[in-house]
XYZ file of C-alpha atoms in Angstrom:
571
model
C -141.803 -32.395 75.248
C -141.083 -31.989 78.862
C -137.947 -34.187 80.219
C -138.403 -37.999 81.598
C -138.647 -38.357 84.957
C -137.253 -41.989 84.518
C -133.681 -42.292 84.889
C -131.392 -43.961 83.091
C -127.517 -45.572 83.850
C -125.535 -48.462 82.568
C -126.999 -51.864 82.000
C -125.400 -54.411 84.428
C -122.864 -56.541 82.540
C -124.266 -60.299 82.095
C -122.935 -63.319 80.243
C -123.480 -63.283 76.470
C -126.369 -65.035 75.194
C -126.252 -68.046 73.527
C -127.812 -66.958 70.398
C -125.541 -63.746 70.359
C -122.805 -65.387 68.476
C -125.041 -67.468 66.344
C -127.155 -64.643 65.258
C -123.865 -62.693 64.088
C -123.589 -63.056 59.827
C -120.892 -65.060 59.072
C -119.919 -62.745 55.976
C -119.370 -59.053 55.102
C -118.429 -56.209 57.261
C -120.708 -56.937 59.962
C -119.379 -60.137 60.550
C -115.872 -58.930 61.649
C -117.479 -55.942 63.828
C -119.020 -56.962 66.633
C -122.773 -56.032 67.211
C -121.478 -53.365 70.371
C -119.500 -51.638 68.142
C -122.549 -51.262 65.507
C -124.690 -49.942 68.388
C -122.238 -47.699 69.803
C -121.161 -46.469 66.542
C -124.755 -45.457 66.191
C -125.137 -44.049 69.687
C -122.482 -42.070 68.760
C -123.525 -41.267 65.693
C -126.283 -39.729 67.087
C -124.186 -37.692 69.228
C -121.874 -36.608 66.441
C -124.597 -35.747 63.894
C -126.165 -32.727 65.708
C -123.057 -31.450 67.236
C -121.709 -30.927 63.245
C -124.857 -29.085 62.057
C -124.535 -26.980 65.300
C -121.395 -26.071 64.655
C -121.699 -25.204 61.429
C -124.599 -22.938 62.084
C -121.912 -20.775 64.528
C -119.338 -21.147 61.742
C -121.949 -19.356 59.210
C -122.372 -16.618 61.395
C -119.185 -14.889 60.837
C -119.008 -16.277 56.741
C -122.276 -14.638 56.432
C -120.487 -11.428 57.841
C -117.809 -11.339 55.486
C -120.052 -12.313 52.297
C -122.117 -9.331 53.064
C -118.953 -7.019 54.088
C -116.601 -8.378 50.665
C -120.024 -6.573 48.739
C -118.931 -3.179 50.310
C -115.233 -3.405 48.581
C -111.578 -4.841 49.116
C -110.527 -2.750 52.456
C -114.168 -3.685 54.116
C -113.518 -7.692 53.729
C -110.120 -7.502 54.567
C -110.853 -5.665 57.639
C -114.000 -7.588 58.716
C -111.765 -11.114 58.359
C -108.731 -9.841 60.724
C -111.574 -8.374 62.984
C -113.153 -11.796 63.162
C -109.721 -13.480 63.527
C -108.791 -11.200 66.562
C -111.851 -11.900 67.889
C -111.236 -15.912 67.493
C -108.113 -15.488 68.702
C -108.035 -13.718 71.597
C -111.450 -14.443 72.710
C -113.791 -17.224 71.568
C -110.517 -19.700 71.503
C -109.616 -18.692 74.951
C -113.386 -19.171 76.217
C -113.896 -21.892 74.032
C -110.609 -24.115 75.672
C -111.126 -22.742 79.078
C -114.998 -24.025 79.286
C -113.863 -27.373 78.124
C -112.837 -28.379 81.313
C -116.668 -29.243 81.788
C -116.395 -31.626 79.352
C -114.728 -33.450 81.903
C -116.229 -32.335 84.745
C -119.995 -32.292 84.019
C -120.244 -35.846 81.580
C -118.492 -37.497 84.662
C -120.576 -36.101 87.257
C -123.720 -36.869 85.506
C -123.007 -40.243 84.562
C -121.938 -41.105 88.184
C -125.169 -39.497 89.154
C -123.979 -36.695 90.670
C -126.274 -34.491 88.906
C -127.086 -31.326 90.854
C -122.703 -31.116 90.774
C -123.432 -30.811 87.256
C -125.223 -27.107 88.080
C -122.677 -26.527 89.914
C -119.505 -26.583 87.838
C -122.042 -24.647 85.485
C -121.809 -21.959 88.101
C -118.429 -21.897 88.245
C -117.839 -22.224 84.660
C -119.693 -18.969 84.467
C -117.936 -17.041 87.169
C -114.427 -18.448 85.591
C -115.252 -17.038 82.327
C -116.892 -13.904 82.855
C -113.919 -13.039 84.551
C -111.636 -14.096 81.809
C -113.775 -11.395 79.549
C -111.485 -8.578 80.960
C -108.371 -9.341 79.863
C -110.019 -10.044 76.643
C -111.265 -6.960 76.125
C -108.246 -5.314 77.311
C -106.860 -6.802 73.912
C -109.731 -5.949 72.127
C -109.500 -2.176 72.897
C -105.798 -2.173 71.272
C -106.609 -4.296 68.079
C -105.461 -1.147 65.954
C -102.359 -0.837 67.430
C -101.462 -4.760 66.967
C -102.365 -4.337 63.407
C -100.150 -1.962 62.853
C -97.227 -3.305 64.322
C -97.977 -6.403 62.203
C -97.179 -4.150 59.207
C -101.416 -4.252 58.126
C -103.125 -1.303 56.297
C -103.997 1.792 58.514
C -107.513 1.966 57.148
C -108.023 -1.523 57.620
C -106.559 -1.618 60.646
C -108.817 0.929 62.063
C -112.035 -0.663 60.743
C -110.839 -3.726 62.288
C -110.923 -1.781 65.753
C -114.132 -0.460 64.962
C -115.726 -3.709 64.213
C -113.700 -5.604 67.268
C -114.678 -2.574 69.844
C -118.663 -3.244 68.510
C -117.931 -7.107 69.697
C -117.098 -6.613 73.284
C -120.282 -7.148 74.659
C -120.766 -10.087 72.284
C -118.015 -11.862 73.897
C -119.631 -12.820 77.146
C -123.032 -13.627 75.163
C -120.138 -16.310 73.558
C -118.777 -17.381 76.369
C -122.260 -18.428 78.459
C -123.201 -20.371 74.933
C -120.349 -22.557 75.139
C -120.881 -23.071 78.763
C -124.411 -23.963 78.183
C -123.134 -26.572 75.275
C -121.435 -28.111 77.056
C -123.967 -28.304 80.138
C -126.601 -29.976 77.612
C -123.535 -32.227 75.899
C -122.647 -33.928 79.000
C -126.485 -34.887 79.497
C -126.235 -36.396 75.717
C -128.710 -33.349 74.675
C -127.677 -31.521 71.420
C -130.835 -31.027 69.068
C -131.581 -27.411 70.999
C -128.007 -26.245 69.784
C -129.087 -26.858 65.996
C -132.179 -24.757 66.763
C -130.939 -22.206 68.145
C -128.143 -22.279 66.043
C -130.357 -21.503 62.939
C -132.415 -19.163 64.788
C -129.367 -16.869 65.141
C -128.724 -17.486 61.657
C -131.763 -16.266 60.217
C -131.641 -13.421 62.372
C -127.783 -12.615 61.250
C -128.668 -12.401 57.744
C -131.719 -10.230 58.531
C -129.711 -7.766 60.413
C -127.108 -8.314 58.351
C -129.162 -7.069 55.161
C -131.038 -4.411 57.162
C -128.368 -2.703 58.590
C -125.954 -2.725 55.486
C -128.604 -1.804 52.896
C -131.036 0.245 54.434
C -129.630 1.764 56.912
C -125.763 1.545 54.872
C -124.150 1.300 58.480
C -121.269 -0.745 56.511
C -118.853 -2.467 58.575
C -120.578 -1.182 61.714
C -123.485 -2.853 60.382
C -122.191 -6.231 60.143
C -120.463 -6.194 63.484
C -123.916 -5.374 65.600
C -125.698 -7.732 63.591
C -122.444 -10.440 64.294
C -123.065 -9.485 68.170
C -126.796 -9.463 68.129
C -126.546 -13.126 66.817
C -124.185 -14.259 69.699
C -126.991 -12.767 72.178
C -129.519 -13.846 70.305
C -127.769 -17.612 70.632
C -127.120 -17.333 74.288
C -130.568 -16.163 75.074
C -132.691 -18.590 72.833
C -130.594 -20.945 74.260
C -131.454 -20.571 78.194
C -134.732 -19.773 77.240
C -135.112 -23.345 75.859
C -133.416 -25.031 78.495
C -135.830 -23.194 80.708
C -138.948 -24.289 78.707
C -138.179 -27.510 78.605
C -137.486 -27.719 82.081
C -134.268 -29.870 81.233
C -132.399 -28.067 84.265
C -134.583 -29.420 86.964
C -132.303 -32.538 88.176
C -129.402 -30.597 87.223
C -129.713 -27.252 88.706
C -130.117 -26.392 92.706
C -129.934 -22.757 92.102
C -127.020 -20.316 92.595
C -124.815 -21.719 95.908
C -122.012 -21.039 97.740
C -120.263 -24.051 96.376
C -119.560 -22.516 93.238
C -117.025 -20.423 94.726
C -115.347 -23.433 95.937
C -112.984 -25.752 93.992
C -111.619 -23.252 91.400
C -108.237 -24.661 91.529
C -109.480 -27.587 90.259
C -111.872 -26.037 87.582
C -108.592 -24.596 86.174
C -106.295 -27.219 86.502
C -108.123 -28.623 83.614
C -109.312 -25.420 82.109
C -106.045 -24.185 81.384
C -104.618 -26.929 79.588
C -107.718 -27.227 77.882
C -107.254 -23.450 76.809
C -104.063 -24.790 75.616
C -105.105 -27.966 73.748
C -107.308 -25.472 71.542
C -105.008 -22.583 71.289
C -102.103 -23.893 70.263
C -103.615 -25.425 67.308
C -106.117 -22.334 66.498
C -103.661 -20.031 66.713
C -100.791 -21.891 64.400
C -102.990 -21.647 61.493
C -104.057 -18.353 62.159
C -100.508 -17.270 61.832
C -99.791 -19.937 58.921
C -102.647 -17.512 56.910
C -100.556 -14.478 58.037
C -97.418 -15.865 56.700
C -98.848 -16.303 53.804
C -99.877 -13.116 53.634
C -96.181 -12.369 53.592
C -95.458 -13.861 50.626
C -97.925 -12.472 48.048
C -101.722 -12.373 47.331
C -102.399 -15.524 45.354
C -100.666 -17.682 48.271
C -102.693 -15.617 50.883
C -105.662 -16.356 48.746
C -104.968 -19.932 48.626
C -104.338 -20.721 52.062
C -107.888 -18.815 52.955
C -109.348 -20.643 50.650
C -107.707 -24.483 51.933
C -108.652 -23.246 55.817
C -112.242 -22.617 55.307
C -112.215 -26.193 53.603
C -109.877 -27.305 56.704
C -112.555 -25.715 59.156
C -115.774 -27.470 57.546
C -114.011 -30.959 57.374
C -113.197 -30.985 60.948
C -116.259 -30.485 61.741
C -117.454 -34.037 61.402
C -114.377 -34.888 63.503
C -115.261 -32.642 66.137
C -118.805 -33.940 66.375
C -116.755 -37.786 67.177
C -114.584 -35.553 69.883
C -117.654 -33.945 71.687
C -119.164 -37.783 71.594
C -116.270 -39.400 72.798
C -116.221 -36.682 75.594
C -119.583 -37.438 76.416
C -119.740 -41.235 75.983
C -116.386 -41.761 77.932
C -116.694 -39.389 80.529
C -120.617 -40.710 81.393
C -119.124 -44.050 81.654
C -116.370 -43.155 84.032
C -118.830 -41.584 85.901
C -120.664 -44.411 86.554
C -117.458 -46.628 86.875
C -117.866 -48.572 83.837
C -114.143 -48.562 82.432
C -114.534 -51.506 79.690
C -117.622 -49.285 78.507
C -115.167 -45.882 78.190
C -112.452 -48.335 77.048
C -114.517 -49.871 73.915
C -116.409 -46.496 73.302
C -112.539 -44.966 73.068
C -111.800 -47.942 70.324
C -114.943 -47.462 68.578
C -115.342 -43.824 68.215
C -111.656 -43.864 66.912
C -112.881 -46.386 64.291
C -116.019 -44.380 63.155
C -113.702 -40.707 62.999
C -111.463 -42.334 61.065
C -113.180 -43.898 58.556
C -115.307 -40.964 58.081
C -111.926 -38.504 57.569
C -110.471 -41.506 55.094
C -113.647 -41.138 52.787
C -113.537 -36.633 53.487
C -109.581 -36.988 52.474
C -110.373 -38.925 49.323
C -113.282 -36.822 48.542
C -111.752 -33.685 48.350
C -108.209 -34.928 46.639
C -110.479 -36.624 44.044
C -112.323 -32.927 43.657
C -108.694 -30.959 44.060
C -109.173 -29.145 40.518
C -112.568 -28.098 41.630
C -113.480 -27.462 44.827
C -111.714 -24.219 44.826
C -114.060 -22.472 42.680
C -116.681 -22.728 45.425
C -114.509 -19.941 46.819
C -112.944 -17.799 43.804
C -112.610 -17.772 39.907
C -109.022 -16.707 40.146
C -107.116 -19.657 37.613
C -103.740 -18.859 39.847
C -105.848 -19.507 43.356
C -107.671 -22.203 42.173
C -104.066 -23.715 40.541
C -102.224 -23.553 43.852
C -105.182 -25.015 45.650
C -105.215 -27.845 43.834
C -101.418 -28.767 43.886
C -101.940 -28.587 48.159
C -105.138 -30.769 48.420
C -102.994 -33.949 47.907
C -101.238 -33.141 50.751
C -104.280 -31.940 52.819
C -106.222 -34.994 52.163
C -103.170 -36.852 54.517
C -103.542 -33.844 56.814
C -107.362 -34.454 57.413
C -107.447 -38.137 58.564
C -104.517 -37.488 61.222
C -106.125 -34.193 62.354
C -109.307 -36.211 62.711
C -107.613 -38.752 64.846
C -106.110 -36.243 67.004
C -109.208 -34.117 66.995
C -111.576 -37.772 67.967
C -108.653 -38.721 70.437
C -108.156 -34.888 71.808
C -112.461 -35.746 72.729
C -111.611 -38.902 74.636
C -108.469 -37.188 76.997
C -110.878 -34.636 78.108
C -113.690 -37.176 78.926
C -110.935 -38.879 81.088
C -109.543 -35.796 82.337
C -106.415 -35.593 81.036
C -106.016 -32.730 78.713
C -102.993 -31.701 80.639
C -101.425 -34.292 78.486
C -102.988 -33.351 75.108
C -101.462 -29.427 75.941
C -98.014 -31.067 76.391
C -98.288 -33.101 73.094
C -99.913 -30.929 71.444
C -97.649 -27.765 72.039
C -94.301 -30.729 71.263
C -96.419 -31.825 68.149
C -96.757 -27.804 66.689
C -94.004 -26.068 67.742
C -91.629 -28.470 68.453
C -91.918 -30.536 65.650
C -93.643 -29.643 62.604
C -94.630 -25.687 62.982
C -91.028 -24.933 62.369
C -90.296 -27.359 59.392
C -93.336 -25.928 57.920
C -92.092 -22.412 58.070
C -88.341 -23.637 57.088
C -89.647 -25.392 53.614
C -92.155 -22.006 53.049
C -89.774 -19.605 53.178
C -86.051 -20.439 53.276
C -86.881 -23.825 50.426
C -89.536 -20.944 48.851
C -92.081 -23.488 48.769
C -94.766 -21.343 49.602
C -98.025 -22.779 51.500
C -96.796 -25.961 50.121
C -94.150 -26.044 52.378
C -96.192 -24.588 55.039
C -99.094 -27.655 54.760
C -96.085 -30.037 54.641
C -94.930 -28.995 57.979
C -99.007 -29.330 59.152
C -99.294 -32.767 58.137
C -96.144 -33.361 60.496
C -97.330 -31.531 63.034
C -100.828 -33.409 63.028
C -99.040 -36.659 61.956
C -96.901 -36.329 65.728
C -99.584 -35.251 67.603
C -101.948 -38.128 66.346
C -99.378 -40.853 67.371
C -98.137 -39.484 70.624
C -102.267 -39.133 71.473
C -102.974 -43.408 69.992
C -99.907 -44.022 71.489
C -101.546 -42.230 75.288
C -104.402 -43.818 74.895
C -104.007 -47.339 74.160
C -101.326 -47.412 77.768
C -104.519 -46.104 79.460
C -105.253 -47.845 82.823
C -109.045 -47.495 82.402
C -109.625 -49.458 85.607
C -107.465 -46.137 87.204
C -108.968 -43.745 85.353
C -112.580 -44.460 86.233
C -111.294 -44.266 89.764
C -110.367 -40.692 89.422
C -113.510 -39.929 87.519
C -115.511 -40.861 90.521
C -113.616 -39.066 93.171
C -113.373 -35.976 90.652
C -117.558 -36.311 90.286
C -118.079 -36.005 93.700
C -118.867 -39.614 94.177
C -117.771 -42.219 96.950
C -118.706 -45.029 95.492
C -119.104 -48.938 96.195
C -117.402 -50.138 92.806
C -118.954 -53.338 93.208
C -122.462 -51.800 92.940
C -123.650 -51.510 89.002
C -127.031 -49.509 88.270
C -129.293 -50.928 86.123
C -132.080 -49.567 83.328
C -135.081 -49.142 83.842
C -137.505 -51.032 81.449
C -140.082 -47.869 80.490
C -137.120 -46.107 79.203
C -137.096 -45.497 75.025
C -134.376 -47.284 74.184
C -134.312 -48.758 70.423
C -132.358 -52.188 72.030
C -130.376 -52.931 74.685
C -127.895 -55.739 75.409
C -124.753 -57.478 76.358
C -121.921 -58.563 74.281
C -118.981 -60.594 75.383
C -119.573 -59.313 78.905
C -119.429 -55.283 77.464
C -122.696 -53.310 77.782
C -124.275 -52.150 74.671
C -125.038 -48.096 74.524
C -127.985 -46.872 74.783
C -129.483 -45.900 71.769
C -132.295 -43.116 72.262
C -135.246 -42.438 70.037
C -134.788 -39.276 68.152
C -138.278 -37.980 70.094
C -136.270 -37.955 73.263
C -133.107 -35.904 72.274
C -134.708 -32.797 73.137
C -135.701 -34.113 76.747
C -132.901 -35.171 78.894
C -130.672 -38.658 79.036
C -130.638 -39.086 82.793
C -128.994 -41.444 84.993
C -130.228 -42.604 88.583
C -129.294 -39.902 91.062
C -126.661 -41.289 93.413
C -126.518 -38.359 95.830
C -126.543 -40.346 98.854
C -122.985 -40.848 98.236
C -122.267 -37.712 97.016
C -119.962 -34.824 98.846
C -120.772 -31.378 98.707
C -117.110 -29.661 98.274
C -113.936 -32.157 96.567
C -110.592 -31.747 98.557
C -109.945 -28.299 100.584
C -113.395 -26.571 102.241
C -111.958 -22.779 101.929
C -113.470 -20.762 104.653
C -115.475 -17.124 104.025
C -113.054 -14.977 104.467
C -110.630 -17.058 102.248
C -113.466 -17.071 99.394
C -113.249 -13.596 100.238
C -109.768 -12.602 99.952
C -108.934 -15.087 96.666
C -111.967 -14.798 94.833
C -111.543 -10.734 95.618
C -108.521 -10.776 94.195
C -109.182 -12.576 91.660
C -111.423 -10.112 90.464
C -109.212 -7.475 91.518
C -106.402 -8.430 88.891
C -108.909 -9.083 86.008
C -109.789 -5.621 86.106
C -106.778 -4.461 86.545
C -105.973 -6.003 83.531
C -108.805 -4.117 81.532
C -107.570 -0.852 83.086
C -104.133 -1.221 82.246
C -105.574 -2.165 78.447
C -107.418 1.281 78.749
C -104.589 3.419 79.368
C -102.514 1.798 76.441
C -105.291 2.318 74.302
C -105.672 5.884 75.278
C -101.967 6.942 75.291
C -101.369 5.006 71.798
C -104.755 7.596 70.551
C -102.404 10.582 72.107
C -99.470 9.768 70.271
């Protein structure tokens, strides 16, 4: 289906019909909620749906890697998992945090109609993170040698090098996926992600088989088919977009204005980074402790993270909609329409965790033999899923609410309570009751659910002081826009929407036939007001000189990882 050519923006606000509040039911839930919320909730719903299955089809890329590798024996699957967690650590979280800051930057732009900026920050996006590669890699090349010093097994560590070394080139494949994500999230597109995403997964288990049975490559095996998938993902990906034509309103080609505004890329990028990291990386070394204190503990916190990883899932597919949904409407200007699709997102991620929390401690004796048959496992598992049930509706809440600070822009913020939250806060209590009250992962989920606990309040807490009105003001300068606030677009009447009204003065999403979500949800271009560069023009020589040298100390970086890597091999 090629994309509309209509356009699309927010309805103009107009008093509530009369019939509106007498065609409300007097009775049962949808009595209390008003009829925006139901719409929006589906709206996002529809967001949220495809972004979970998408995810989950990257997740099953590297499970389907270490089902295949834990068939070759003990020191294969132990090697392949730390490979994979170096590589999630020190890469895809990185990229993954850093190209967030389009979450910001491209929803706002595009729903202010700004949308050939959109191509733009793409461009820079890519730049930004191709360059972030070589320090990356620089890690990468001395994976052995941080194994070791973290007390691991030679021969594993040195697989894990092997299989980490075969994933270099993978990582940029990575990197351009996410920025293409989020370049089709901002525009509300998501069904080419699921797609794709089970193209590559398909493909991954082909290779996967192929390589370790017929050609009994092993571990070597495994990590070109695991790098073959992230190309594979990249590529099908781009080709799409390029079928469907979806780029043409968004893309002017490559431009000189990429280079420009980099400061301001990062200024969100790196607490974005941070926002991701610092949570990634505590429970990667919460599995490590663990490690530390004997098998069936290490066992059991694998075990309760994999569960940890597919719940939040549904609560990341509510933060990439609030992104979206808030940050389109701040584009345009529309702060009650951010404001109640903040309030109603929060509603929907919550009372989807509450139901996943009592799911799973209703299923606590059980659900652990999806993963082992070991009784001692599958015993400790079960006394932690009471307290990971509580741990799932607050990380959902900070998870949904971590979505709506970067559609507003403000994930310096989430870093700073998110970093208090983990390590000033609960990260340490957790580690105090494992180890010095010996209560084992127990004591280590304990401290978690503090951890998420503080950093769920302090982001409610954020967000309900938010000056919308102040916040949509920033948007629009930030999208490139100089706008007249007093000017509202309106929707055209050939567009497929489902229904479309006003409630109470608030306008009701859009809701978009399922036909449509592989075209495009486009808003009226407003580039007559739009201005090519935001803030400080830098001249060609300075593009030059910082851009130069920006490249300069990335690969500087990469060579100094090298040498370390070669003199560690010497001695």
């Amino acid at each position: 289906m090629e994309p509309a050519e209509d356009s699309l923006s927010m309805a103009t606000p107009l008093p509530e019909p009369p019939d509106a509040q007498q065609g409300r039911s007097p009775g049962g839930l949808r009595g209390v909620l008003s009829p925006y919320v139901w719409r929006e909730a589906a709206a996002l719903a529809a967001l949220a749906g495809p972004v979970f299955l998408a995810q989950l089809m990257i997740f099953l890329i590297s499970i389907v890697s270490s089902i295949f590798c834990g068939h070759l024996g003990k020191v294969e699957l132990d090697a392949v998992t730390l490979a994979v967690s170096v590589v999630n650590v020190t890469g895809i979280s990185v990229g993954t945090g850093l190209a967030s800051a389009c979450d910001t930057l491209m929803s706002q732009s595009f729903g202010g109609g700004n949308l050939k900026r959109v191509g733009v920050v793409l461009q820079r996006g890519i730049l930004i993170l191709l360059l972030c590669c070589f320090p990356c890699w620089a890690i990468f090349l001395n994976t052995e040698h941080l194994l070791l010093l973290l007390r691991q097994d030679p021969e594993v560590a040195r697989l894990a090098q092997v299989y980490v070394v075969i994933c270099i080139p993978a990582l940029p494949a990575a990197f351009l996926f996410q920025l293409q994500t989020r370049y089709l999230q901002s525009q509300g597109i998501i069904m080419p992600q699921v797609i794709v995403g089970i193209a590559a997964n398909v493909i991954n288990v082909g290779m996967n088989a192929f390589l370790l049975y017929a050609l009994d490559l092993g571990v070597v095996g495994s990590a070109w088919a695991n790098t073959t998938s992230q190309f594979f993902l990249s590529a099908l990906l781009f080709l799409y977009v390029w079928w469907k034509r979806i780029h043409i309103h968004t893309w002017g080609g490559w431009t000189r204005e990429c280079f420009q505004e980099w400061s301001s890329y990062t200024r969100l990028a790196i607490p974005s980074m941070f926002m991701v990291c610092i949570e990634w990386w505590t429970f990667e070394i919460g599995t490590f402790l663990a490690g530390l204190v004997n098998v069936t503990e290490l066992g059991a916190q694998a075990v309760i993270y994999e569960l940890a990883s597919v719940a939040y899932m549904v609560p990341f597919g509510f933060g990439v909609a609030a992104s979206v949904r808030v940050g389109n409407a701040l584009g345009a200007g529309n702060a009650e329409q951010a404001r109640c699709s903040c309030t109603t997102v929060l509603l929907c991620a919550g009372v989807c965790a509450l139901l996943v929390g009592i799911l799973l401690a209703a299923l606590k004796d059980v659900v652990a033999y999806i993963f082992t048959n070991d009784k001692d496992i599958i015993s400790l598992v079960s006394r932690v899923m009471p307290i990971f049930a509580p741990f799932h509706l607050f990380d959902a809440l900070a998870g949904t609410c971590g979505g709506v600070l970067r559609g507003t822009g403000k994930q310096k913020i989430g870093a700073i309570l998110n970093a208090i939250g983990y390590y000033g806060f609960g990260f340490p209590i957790g580690v105090s009751l494992m180890f010095a009250a010996k209560l084992g992962i127990i004591g280590l989920w304990s401290g978690l659910v503090v951890c998420v606990f503080s950093q769920a309040l302090s982001y409610l807490i954020y967000i309900m002081r938010t000056n919308w009105k102040r916040v949509a003001e920033q948007a629009q300068v930030r999208a490139g826009l100089i706008s007249n606030k007093e000017t509202t677009p309106t929707i055209p009447a050939d567009l497929p929407i489902l229904e479309r009204e006003v409630i109470d003065g608030v306008i009701l999403p859009d809701i978009i036939r399922p036909e449509s979500q592989t075209g495009r949800l486009v808003v009226e271009e407003n580039s007559q007001h739009a201005v090519p560069t935001i803030g400080e023009v830098l001249t060609g020589r300075q593009l030059i000189v910082y851009r130069g040298l920006a490249l300069a100390v990335s690969i500087a970086v990469l060579i100094a990882g090298i040498v370390v890597r070669v003199l560690n091999y010497r001695g």
